[in-house]
Amino acid sequence: DSGVTQTPKHLITATGQRVTLRCSPRSGDLSVYWYQQSLDQGLQFLIQYYNGEERAKGNILERFSAQQFPDLHSELNLSSLELGDSALYFCASSRDTGLQYGANVLTFGAGSRLTVL
Amino acid sequence: DQQVKQNSPSLSVQEGRISILNCDYTNSMFDYFLWYKKYPAEGPTFLISISSIKDKNEDGRFTVFLNKSAKHLSLHIVPSQPGDSAVYFCAASDGANNLFFGTGTRLTVIP
């Protein structure tokens, strides 16, 4: 157990629907990162929050949004779902604000597998 | 555009032999490199890292080599064990809150 908890583990939904993925970071970690892994693709960075504030943005679609709450858990909202949104969504956490201080190692959760039919 | 590339999707090695996983990158501003290992149904876990000011970092059976001029790094596992069978991701940091991952290499260690 990495200490990063993601729910749900699996989710099947239809095109056009909206889903919310939840992440609880490791105790003491202030940063939360969201990554998407599609079939045969690497982990694509979506967005990072630090202590409730958006800190960095990657290739996140406008249909997707995220937030980090005062208790530091984070939610990733995916709306108007398309078939191509089917993927593994990973949440990771870290203590530091970012990677500029060297090995800011990310601790990953087990992922949420989203299937859009 | 994939800034970190792992061109070998899979690798099979006999137990006890050396496993060499390769990674190429395009961005010369990357200053820190990491390897993550992923087992099925689990998230990636950190394995080993190297700063751009070094060319080698060793941790037990795992050694990472960095060739900055070639924009290439490799992970050596010796001796390889069946428990090393996993997907290995190479990642690079640009020092600005961004961590770029490769597509992964599936290592199978044959007993």
Coordinates of N, CA and C in Angstrom, one line a residue:
Chain A
D1 N 0.8 -1.2 0.0 CA 0.0 0.0 0.0 C 0.9 1.3 0.0
S2 N 0.7 2.1 -1.0 CA 1.6 3.3 -1.2 C 1.2 4.4 -0.3
G3 N -0.1 4.3 0.2 CA -0.6 5.4 1.1 C -1.4 6.4 0.3
V4 N -1.4 6.3 -1.1 CA -2.2 7.1 -1.9 C -3.5 6.3 -2.3
T5 N -4.6 6.8 -2.0 CA -5.9 6.0 -2.2 C -6.7 6.6 -3.3
Q6 N -7.0 5.8 -4.3 CA -7.9 6.3 -5.4 C -9.2 5.5 -5.4
T7 N -10.2 6.2 -5.6 CA -11.5 5.5 -5.8 C -12.3 6.2 -7.0
P8 N -13.1 5.4 -7.7 CA -13.2 4.0 -7.7 C -12.1 3.3 -8.4
K9 N -11.9 2.0 -8.2 CA -10.8 1.3 -8.9 C -11.2 1.1 -10.4
H10 N -12.5 0.8 -10.6 CA -13.0 0.6 -12.0 C -14.3 1.4 -12.1
L11 N -14.5 1.9 -13.3 CA -15.7 2.6 -13.6 C -16.1 2.5 -15.1
I12 N -17.3 2.1 -15.3 CA -17.8 1.9 -16.7 C -19.0 2.8 -16.9
T13 N -18.9 3.6 -17.9 CA -19.9 4.6 -18.2 C -20.1 4.8 -19.7
A14 N -21.1 5.6 -20.0 CA -21.4 5.8 -21.4 C -20.9 7.2 -21.9
T15 N -20.8 7.3 -23.2 CA -20.4 8.6 -23.8 C -21.4 9.7 -23.4
G16 N -20.8 10.8 -23.2 CA -21.6 12.0 -22.9 C -21.8 12.1 -21.4
Q17 N -21.5 11.1 -20.6 CA -21.7 11.2 -19.2 C -20.5 11.9 -18.5
R18 N -20.7 12.1 -17.2 CA -19.7 12.8 -16.3 C -19.4 11.9 -15.2
V19 N -18.1 11.9 -14.8 CA -17.6 11.0 -13.7 C -16.7 11.9 -12.8
T20 N -16.5 11.4 -11.6 CA -15.6 12.1 -10.7 C -14.7 11.0 -10.1
L21 N -13.4 11.2 -10.2 CA -12.4 10.3 -9.6 C -11.8 11.0 -8.4
R22 N -11.6 10.2 -7.4 CA -11.2 10.8 -6.1 C -9.8 10.3 -5.7
C23 N -9.1 11.1 -5.0 CA -7.7 10.7 -4.6 C -7.5 11.3 -3.2
S24 N -7.0 10.4 -2.3 CA -6.5 10.9 -1.0 C -5.0 10.7 -1.0
P25 N -4.3 11.8 -0.8 CA -2.8 11.7 -0.9 C -2.2 11.0 0.4
R26 N -1.0 10.7 0.3 CA -0.2 10.1 1.4 C -0.2 11.1 2.5
S27 N -0.3 10.7 3.7 CA -0.3 11.5 4.9 C 1.0 12.4 4.9
G28 N 0.7 13.7 5.0 CA 1.8 14.7 5.0 C 2.2 15.3 3.7
D29 N 1.7 14.7 2.6 CA 1.9 15.2 1.3 C 1.0 16.4 1.0
L30 N 1.5 17.4 0.4 CA 0.7 18.6 0.1 C 0.4 18.7 -1.4
S31 N 1.2 18.1 -2.2 CA 1.0 18.1 -3.7 C 0.2 16.9 -4.2
V32 N -0.7 17.1 -5.1 CA -1.4 16.0 -5.8 C -1.2 16.2 -7.3
Y33 N -0.9 15.2 -7.9 CA -0.8 15.2 -9.4 C -1.8 14.2 -10.0
W34 N -2.3 14.5 -11.2 CA -3.1 13.6 -11.9 C -2.5 13.3 -13.2
Y35 N -2.4 12.0 -13.6 CA -1.9 11.5 -14.8 C -2.9 10.6 -15.5
Q36 N -2.8 10.6 -16.8 CA -3.7 9.7 -17.6 C -2.8 8.8 -18.4
Q37 N -3.1 7.5 -18.4 CA -2.4 6.5 -19.2 C -3.4 5.8 -20.1
S38 N -3.3 6.2 -21.4 CA -4.1 5.5 -22.4 C -3.4 4.3 -22.9
L39 N -4.1 3.5 -23.7 CA -3.4 2.2 -24.2 C -2.2 2.5 -24.9
D40 N -1.1 1.8 -24.6 CA 0.2 2.0 -25.2 C 0.8 3.4 -25.2
Q41 N 0.3 4.2 -24.2 CA 0.9 5.5 -24.1 C 1.6 5.6 -22.7
G42 N 2.4 6.5 -22.6 CA 3.1 6.8 -21.4 C 2.1 7.5 -20.4
L43 N 2.6 7.9 -19.3 CA 1.8 8.6 -18.3 C 1.8 10.1 -18.8
Q44 N 0.6 10.6 -19.1 CA 0.5 12.0 -19.5 C 0.1 12.8 -18.3
F45 N 0.9 13.8 -18.1 CA 0.6 14.7 -16.9 C -0.6 15.6 -17.3
L46 N -1.6 15.6 -16.3 CA -2.8 16.4 -16.5 C -2.7 17.7 -15.7
I47 N -2.5 17.6 -14.4 CA -2.6 18.8 -13.6 C -2.0 18.5 -12.2
Q48 N -1.5 19.6 -11.5 CA -1.0 19.4 -10.2 C -1.6 20.5 -9.3
Y49 N -1.9 20.1 -8.1 CA -2.3 21.0 -7.0 C -1.4 20.9 -5.9
Y50 N -1.2 22.1 -5.3 CA -0.3 22.2 -4.1 C -1.1 22.9 -3.0
N51 N -1.4 22.2 -1.9 CA -2.1 22.8 -0.8 C -3.3 23.6 -1.2
G52 N -4.1 23.0 -2.1 CA -5.4 23.6 -2.5 C -5.3 24.5 -3.7
E53 N -4.1 24.8 -4.2 CA -4.0 25.7 -5.3 C -3.5 25.0 -6.5
E54 N -4.0 25.3 -7.7 CA -3.4 24.8 -8.9 C -2.0 25.3 -9.1
R55 N -1.1 24.3 -9.4 CA 0.3 24.7 -9.5 C 0.9 24.5 -10.9
A56 N 0.4 23.5 -11.6 CA 0.9 23.3 -12.9 C -0.2 22.6 -13.7
K57 N -0.2 22.9 -15.0 CA -1.2 22.3 -15.9 C -0.5 21.6 -17.1
G58 N -0.9 20.4 -17.4 CA -0.3 19.7 -18.5 C -1.4 19.7 -19.6
N59 N -1.4 18.5 -20.3 CA -2.4 18.3 -21.4 C -3.8 17.9 -21.0
I60 N -4.4 18.8 -20.2 CA -5.7 18.5 -19.7 C -6.7 19.1 -20.6
L61 N -7.7 18.4 -21.0 CA -8.8 18.8 -21.8 C -9.7 19.8 -21.1
E62 N -10.3 20.7 -21.8 CA -11.2 21.6 -21.2 C -12.4 20.9 -20.5
R63 N -12.8 19.7 -21.0 CA -13.9 18.9 -20.5 C -13.5 18.3 -19.1
F64 N -12.2 18.4 -18.8 CA -11.8 17.9 -17.5 C -11.4 19.0 -16.5
S65 N -11.7 18.8 -15.3 CA -11.3 19.8 -14.3 C -11.0 19.0 -13.0
A66 N -10.3 19.7 -12.1 CA -9.8 19.1 -10.9 C -9.9 20.2 -9.8
Q67 N -9.8 19.7 -8.6 CA -9.7 20.6 -7.4 C -9.1 19.8 -6.3
Q68 N -8.5 20.6 -5.4 CA -8.0 20.0 -4.1 C -8.6 20.7 -3.0
F69 N -9.2 19.9 -2.1 CA -10.0 20.4 -1.0 C -9.1 20.7 0.2
P70 N -9.7 21.4 1.2 CA -8.9 21.8 2.4 C -8.3 20.6 3.1
D71 N -9.0 19.4 3.1 CA -8.4 18.2 3.7 C -7.3 17.6 2.8
L72 N -7.0 18.2 1.7 CA -6.0 17.8 0.7 C -6.4 16.7 -0.2
H73 N -7.6 16.1 -0.1 CA -7.9 15.2 -1.1 C -8.3 15.9 -2.4
S74 N -8.2 15.2 -3.5 CA -8.4 15.8 -4.8 C -9.5 15.0 -5.6
E75 N -10.2 15.7 -6.4 CA -11.1 15.1 -7.3 C -10.8 15.6 -8.7
L76 N -10.9 14.6 -9.6 CA -10.8 14.9 -11.1 C -12.1 14.6 -11.7
N77 N -12.7 15.7 -12.3 CA -14.0 15.6 -12.9 C -13.8 15.5 -14.4
L78 N -14.4 14.5 -15.0 CA -14.4 14.3 -16.5 C -15.8 14.4 -17.0
S79 N -16.1 15.3 -17.9 CA -17.4 15.5 -18.4 C -17.5 15.3 -19.9
S80 N -18.7 15.1 -20.4 CA -19.0 14.9 -21.9 C -18.0 13.8 -22.4
L81 N -18.0 12.7 -21.7 CA -17.1 11.7 -22.0 C -17.1 11.1 -23.4
E82 N -15.9 10.9 -23.9 CA -15.8 10.3 -25.2 C -15.1 8.9 -25.1
L83 N -15.2 8.1 -26.2 CA -14.6 6.8 -26.2 C -13.1 6.9 -25.9
G84 N -12.5 7.9 -26.4 CA -11.1 8.1 -26.3 C -10.6 8.5 -24.8
D85 N -11.6 8.8 -24.0 CA -11.2 9.1 -22.6 C -11.0 7.8 -21.8
S86 N -11.3 6.7 -22.4 CA -11.1 5.4 -21.7 C -9.6 5.3 -21.4
A87 N -9.2 5.1 -20.1 CA -7.8 5.1 -19.7 C -7.7 4.8 -18.3
L88 N -6.4 4.6 -17.9 CA -6.1 4.5 -16.4 C -5.8 5.9 -16.0
Y89 N -6.4 6.3 -14.9 CA -6.1 7.7 -14.3 C -5.4 7.5 -13.0
F90 N -4.2 8.0 -12.9 CA -3.4 7.8 -11.7 C -3.3 9.2 -11.0
C91 N -3.4 9.0 -9.7 CA -3.1 10.2 -8.8 C -1.8 9.9 -8.1
A92 N -1.0 10.9 -7.9 CA 0.3 10.8 -7.2 C 0.4 12.0 -6.2
S93 N 1.1 11.8 -5.2 CA 1.3 12.9 -4.2 C 2.8 13.0 -3.9
S94 N 3.2 14.2 -3.4 CA 4.5 14.4 -2.9 C 4.5 15.5 -1.9
R95 N 5.6 15.6 -1.1 CA 5.7 16.6 -0.1 C 6.0 18.0 -0.6
D96 N 6.9 18.0 -1.6 CA 7.4 19.3 -2.0 C 6.5 20.0 -3.0
T97 N 6.8 21.2 -3.3 CA 5.9 22.0 -4.3 C 6.1 21.5 -5.7
G98 N 7.3 20.9 -6.0 CA 7.5 20.5 -7.3 C 8.8 19.8 -7.5
L99 N 9.3 19.8 -8.7 CA 10.5 18.9 -8.9 C 11.8 19.8 -9.0
Q100 N 11.6 21.1 -8.8 CA 12.8 21.9 -9.0 C 13.9 21.7 -8.0
Y101 N 13.6 21.0 -6.9 CA 14.6 20.7 -5.9 C 15.2 19.3 -6.0
G102 N 15.1 18.8 -7.2 CA 15.8 17.5 -7.4 C 14.8 16.4 -7.3
A103 N 15.1 15.4 -6.6 CA 14.3 14.1 -6.7 C 13.0 14.3 -5.8
N104 N 12.1 15.0 -6.4 CA 10.8 15.1 -5.7 C 10.0 13.9 -6.1
V105 N 10.2 12.8 -5.4 CA 9.7 11.5 -5.8 C 8.2 11.5 -5.6
L106 N 7.5 11.1 -6.7 CA 6.0 11.0 -6.6 C 5.6 9.6 -6.1
T107 N 4.6 9.6 -5.2 CA 4.1 8.3 -4.8 C 2.7 8.1 -5.5
F108 N 2.6 7.1 -6.2 CA 1.4 6.9 -7.0 C 0.3 6.0 -6.3
G109 N -0.9 6.3 -6.6 CA -2.0 5.4 -6.2 C -2.1 4.2 -7.2
A110 N -3.0 3.3 -7.0 CA -3.2 2.2 -7.9 C -3.9 2.5 -9.1
G111 N -4.5 3.6 -9.2 CA -5.2 4.0 -10.4 C -6.7 3.8 -10.4
S112 N -7.4 4.5 -11.3 CA -8.8 4.3 -11.5 C -8.9 4.0 -13.0
R113 N -9.5 2.8 -13.3 CA -9.6 2.5 -14.7 C -11.0 2.9 -15.2
L114 N -11.0 3.8 -16.2 CA -12.3 4.3 -16.7 C -12.5 3.7 -18.1
T115 N -13.7 3.1 -18.3 CA -14.1 2.6 -19.6 C -15.3 3.3 -20.0
V116 N -15.2 3.9 -21.2 CA -16.4 4.7 -21.8 C -16.9 3.9 -22.9
L117 N -18.2 3.5 -22.9 CA -18.8 2.7 -23.9 C -19.7 3.5 -24.8
Chain B
D1 N 3.9 15.6 -28.7 CA 5.2 15.1 -29.0 C 5.9 14.5 -27.8
Q2 N 6.3 13.2 -28.0 CA 6.8 12.5 -26.8 C 8.3 12.9 -26.6
Q3 N 8.5 13.5 -25.4 CA 9.8 14.0 -25.1 C 10.7 13.0 -24.5
V4 N 10.1 11.9 -24.0 CA 10.8 10.8 -23.4 C 10.4 9.6 -24.1
K5 N 11.3 8.9 -24.7 CA 11.0 7.7 -25.5 C 11.6 6.4 -25.0
Q6 N 10.8 5.4 -24.9 CA 11.3 4.1 -24.7 C 10.9 3.2 -25.9
N7 N 11.9 3.0 -26.7 CA 11.6 2.4 -28.0 C 11.4 0.9 -28.0
S8 N 11.7 0.3 -26.9 CA 11.5 -1.2 -26.8 C 10.3 -1.4 -25.9
P9 N 9.2 -1.9 -26.5 CA 8.0 -2.1 -25.6 C 8.2 -3.3 -24.7
S10 N 9.0 -4.2 -25.1 CA 9.2 -5.4 -24.2 C 10.6 -5.9 -24.3
L11 N 11.0 -6.7 -23.2 CA 12.3 -7.3 -23.1 C 12.2 -8.5 -22.3
S12 N 12.8 -9.6 -22.8 CA 12.9 -10.9 -22.1 C 14.3 -11.2 -21.8
V13 N 14.6 -11.6 -20.5 CA 15.9 -11.9 -20.1 C 15.9 -13.2 -19.2
Q14 N 16.9 -14.0 -19.3 CA 17.0 -15.1 -18.4 C 17.4 -14.7 -17.0
E15 N 16.9 -15.4 -16.0 CA 17.2 -15.1 -14.6 C 18.7 -15.2 -14.5
G16 N 19.3 -14.3 -13.7 CA 20.7 -14.2 -13.4 C 21.5 -13.4 -14.4
R17 N 20.9 -13.1 -15.6 CA 21.6 -12.3 -16.6 C 21.3 -10.8 -16.4
I18 N 21.9 -10.0 -17.2 CA 21.7 -8.6 -17.0 C 20.5 -8.1 -17.9
S19 N 19.7 -7.2 -17.3 CA 18.7 -6.6 -18.1 C 19.1 -5.1 -18.3
I20 N 18.9 -4.7 -19.6 CA 19.3 -3.3 -19.9 C 18.1 -2.7 -20.5
L21 N 17.5 -1.7 -19.9 CA 16.4 -0.9 -20.4 C 16.9 0.5 -20.8
N22 N 16.4 0.9 -22.0 CA 16.9 2.1 -22.6 C 15.9 3.2 -22.7
C23 N 16.3 4.4 -22.7 CA 15.4 5.6 -22.7 C 16.2 6.7 -23.4
D24 N 15.5 7.4 -24.3 CA 16.0 8.5 -25.0 C 15.1 9.7 -24.7
Y25 N 15.7 10.9 -24.7 CA 14.9 12.1 -24.5 C 15.4 13.2 -25.4
T26 N 14.5 14.2 -25.6 CA 14.8 15.2 -26.6 C 15.1 16.6 -26.0
N27 N 14.6 16.8 -24.8 CA 14.7 18.1 -24.2 C 16.0 18.3 -23.4
S28 N 16.9 19.1 -23.9 CA 18.2 19.3 -23.2 C 18.1 20.0 -21.9
M29 N 16.9 20.5 -21.6 CA 16.7 21.2 -20.3 C 16.3 20.2 -19.2
F30 N 16.1 19.0 -19.5 CA 15.8 18.0 -18.4 C 17.0 17.9 -17.5
D31 N 16.8 18.0 -16.2 CA 17.9 18.0 -15.2 C 17.8 16.9 -14.2
Y32 N 16.8 16.1 -14.3 CA 16.7 14.9 -13.3 C 16.0 13.8 -14.0
F33 N 16.4 12.6 -13.8 CA 15.8 11.5 -14.5 C 15.5 10.4 -13.4
L34 N 14.4 9.8 -13.6 CA 13.9 8.8 -12.7 C 13.4 7.5 -13.4
W35 N 13.5 6.4 -12.8 CA 12.9 5.2 -13.2 C 11.9 4.7 -12.2
Y36 N 10.7 4.3 -12.8 CA 9.6 3.8 -12.0 C 9.4 2.4 -12.5
K37 N 8.9 1.6 -11.5 CA 8.5 0.2 -11.8 C 7.1 0.0 -11.6
K38 N 6.4 -0.7 -12.4 CA 4.9 -0.9 -12.2 C 4.5 -2.4 -12.4
Y39 N 3.9 -2.9 -11.3 CA 3.3 -4.2 -11.4 C 1.9 -4.1 -11.8
P40 N 1.3 -5.1 -12.3 CA -0.1 -5.1 -12.7 C -1.0 -4.7 -11.5
A41 N -2.0 -3.9 -11.8 CA -3.0 -3.5 -10.7 C -2.4 -2.7 -9.6
E42 N -1.2 -2.1 -9.9 CA -0.6 -1.2 -8.9 C -0.2 0.0 -9.6
G43 N 0.1 1.1 -8.8 CA 0.6 2.3 -9.4 C 2.1 2.2 -9.6
P44 N 2.7 3.0 -10.4 CA 4.2 3.0 -10.5 C 4.8 3.3 -9.2
T45 N 6.0 2.7 -8.9 CA 6.7 2.9 -7.7 C 8.1 3.4 -8.1
F46 N 8.7 4.3 -7.4 CA 10.0 4.9 -7.6 C 11.1 3.8 -7.4
L47 N 12.0 3.8 -8.4 CA 13.1 2.8 -8.3 C 14.4 3.5 -8.1
I48 N 14.8 4.4 -8.9 CA 16.1 5.0 -8.8 C 16.1 6.2 -9.7
S49 N 17.0 7.2 -9.3 CA 17.1 8.4 -10.0 C 18.5 8.9 -10.3
I50 N 18.7 9.8 -11.1 CA 20.0 10.4 -11.4 C 19.9 11.9 -11.7
S51 N 20.8 12.6 -11.2 CA 20.9 14.0 -11.5 C 21.7 14.2 -12.8
S52 N 21.4 15.3 -13.5 CA 22.1 15.5 -14.8 C 23.6 15.8 -14.6
I53 N 24.0 16.1 -13.4 CA 25.4 16.4 -13.1 C 26.2 15.1 -12.9
K54 N 25.5 14.0 -12.9 CA 26.2 12.7 -12.7 C 26.0 11.9 -14.0
D55 N 26.9 10.8 -14.1 CA 26.7 9.9 -15.2 C 26.3 8.5 -14.8
K56 N 26.3 8.3 -13.5 CA 26.0 6.9 -13.0 C 25.5 7.0 -11.6
N57 N 24.5 6.2 -11.3 CA 24.0 6.1 -9.9 C 23.6 4.6 -9.7
E58 N 24.1 4.1 -8.6 CA 23.9 2.7 -8.3 C 23.2 2.5 -7.0
D59 N 22.3 1.5 -7.0 CA 21.5 1.1 -5.8 C 21.3 -0.4 -5.8
G60 N 22.2 -1.1 -5.2 CA 22.1 -2.5 -5.2 C 22.2 -3.1 -6.5
R61 N 21.2 -3.9 -7.0 CA 21.3 -4.5 -8.3 C 21.0 -3.5 -9.4
F62 N 20.6 -2.4 -9.1 CA 20.1 -1.4 -10.1 C 21.1 -0.3 -10.3
T63 N 21.5 0.0 -11.5 CA 22.4 1.1 -11.9 C 21.8 1.9 -13.0
V64 N 21.8 3.2 -12.9 CA 21.3 4.0 -14.0 C 22.5 4.8 -14.6
F65 N 22.6 4.8 -15.9 CA 23.7 5.5 -16.6 C 23.1 6.6 -17.4
L66 N 23.7 7.7 -17.4 CA 23.2 8.9 -18.2 C 24.3 9.4 -19.1
N67 N 24.0 9.5 -20.4 CA 24.8 10.0 -21.4 C 24.2 11.3 -21.9
K68 N 24.6 12.4 -21.4 CA 23.9 13.7 -21.7 C 24.1 14.1 -23.2
S69 N 25.3 13.8 -23.7 CA 25.6 14.2 -25.1 C 24.7 13.4 -26.0
A70 N 24.4 12.2 -25.7 CA 23.5 11.4 -26.6 C 22.1 11.5 -26.2
K71 N 21.8 12.2 -25.1 CA 20.4 12.3 -24.5 C 19.9 10.9 -24.3
H72 N 20.6 10.1 -23.6 CA 20.3 8.7 -23.5 C 20.5 8.3 -22.0
L73 N 19.6 7.5 -21.5 CA 19.9 6.9 -20.2 C 19.5 5.4 -20.3
S74 N 20.1 4.7 -19.4 CA 19.8 3.2 -19.4 C 19.7 2.8 -17.9
L75 N 18.9 1.7 -17.7 CA 18.8 1.1 -16.4 C 19.3 -0.3 -16.5
H76 N 20.3 -0.7 -15.7 CA 20.9 -2.0 -15.7 C 20.4 -2.7 -14.5
I77 N 20.0 -3.9 -14.6 CA 19.6 -4.7 -13.5 C 20.4 -6.0 -13.6
V78 N 21.2 -6.2 -12.5 CA 22.1 -7.4 -12.5 C 22.3 -7.9 -11.1
P79 N 22.1 -9.2 -10.8 CA 21.5 -10.1 -11.7 C 20.0 -10.0 -11.8
S80 N 19.4 -10.3 -12.9 CA 17.9 -10.1 -13.0 C 17.2 -11.3 -12.2
Q81 N 16.1 -11.0 -11.6 CA 15.3 -12.0 -10.9 C 13.9 -12.0 -11.4
P82 N 13.2 -13.1 -11.2 CA 11.8 -13.2 -11.7 C 10.9 -12.1 -11.1
G83 N 11.2 -11.7 -9.9 CA 10.4 -10.6 -9.3 C 10.6 -9.3 -9.9
D84 N 11.6 -9.1 -10.8 CA 11.9 -7.9 -11.5 C 10.9 -7.7 -12.6
S85 N 10.2 -8.8 -13.0 CA 9.3 -8.7 -14.1 C 8.2 -7.7 -13.8
A86 N 8.1 -6.7 -14.7 CA 7.2 -5.5 -14.4 C 7.4 -4.6 -15.6
V87 N 6.6 -3.5 -15.6 CA 6.8 -2.5 -16.7 C 7.6 -1.4 -16.0
Y88 N 8.6 -1.0 -16.8 CA 9.6 0.1 -16.3 C 9.3 1.3 -17.1
F89 N 9.1 2.4 -16.3 CA 8.9 3.7 -17.0 C 10.1 4.6 -16.7
C90 N 10.6 5.2 -17.7 CA 11.6 6.3 -17.6 C 10.9 7.6 -17.5
A91 N 11.4 8.5 -16.7 CA 10.8 9.8 -16.5 C 11.9 10.9 -16.4
A92 N 11.5 12.1 -16.9 CA 12.5 13.2 -16.8 C 11.8 14.4 -16.3
S93 N 12.6 15.2 -15.6 CA 12.1 16.4 -15.0 C 12.7 17.6 -15.6
D94 N 11.9 18.7 -15.9 CA 12.5 19.9 -16.5 C 12.7 20.9 -15.4
G95 N 12.5 20.5 -14.1 CA 12.8 21.4 -13.0 C 11.7 22.4 -12.8
A96 N 10.6 22.3 -13.5 CA 9.5 23.3 -13.4 C 8.2 22.6 -13.2
N97 N 8.2 21.7 -12.2 CA 7.0 21.0 -11.8 C 6.5 20.0 -12.9
N98 N 7.2 19.7 -13.9 CA 6.8 18.8 -14.9 C 7.6 17.5 -14.9
L99 N 7.0 16.4 -14.9 CA 7.6 15.1 -15.0 C 7.1 14.4 -16.2
F100 N 8.0 14.1 -17.2 CA 7.6 13.5 -18.4 C 7.9 12.1 -18.4
F101 N 7.0 11.2 -18.7 CA 7.2 9.8 -18.7 C 7.3 9.2 -20.1
G102 N 8.0 8.1 -20.2 CA 8.1 7.4 -21.5 C 6.9 6.4 -21.5
T103 N 6.8 5.6 -22.5 CA 5.7 4.7 -22.7 C 5.9 3.4 -22.0
G104 N 7.0 3.1 -21.4 CA 7.3 1.9 -20.7 C 7.9 0.8 -21.4
T105 N 8.6 0.0 -20.7 CA 9.2 -1.3 -21.3 C 8.8 -2.4 -20.4
R106 N 8.1 -3.4 -20.9 CA 7.7 -4.6 -20.1 C 8.9 -5.6 -20.1
L107 N 9.4 -5.8 -18.9 CA 10.5 -6.7 -18.7 C 10.0 -8.0 -18.1
T108 N 10.4 -9.1 -18.8 CA 10.0 -10.4 -18.3 C 11.3 -11.2 -18.1
V109 N 11.5 -11.6 -16.8 CA 12.6 -12.4 -16.4 C 12.2 -13.8 -16.3
I110 N 12.9 -14.6 -17.2 CA 12.5 -16.0 -17.3 C 13.3 -16.9 -16.3
P111 N 12.6 -17.6 -15.5 CA 13.3 -18.5 -14.5 C 14.1 -19.6 -15.2

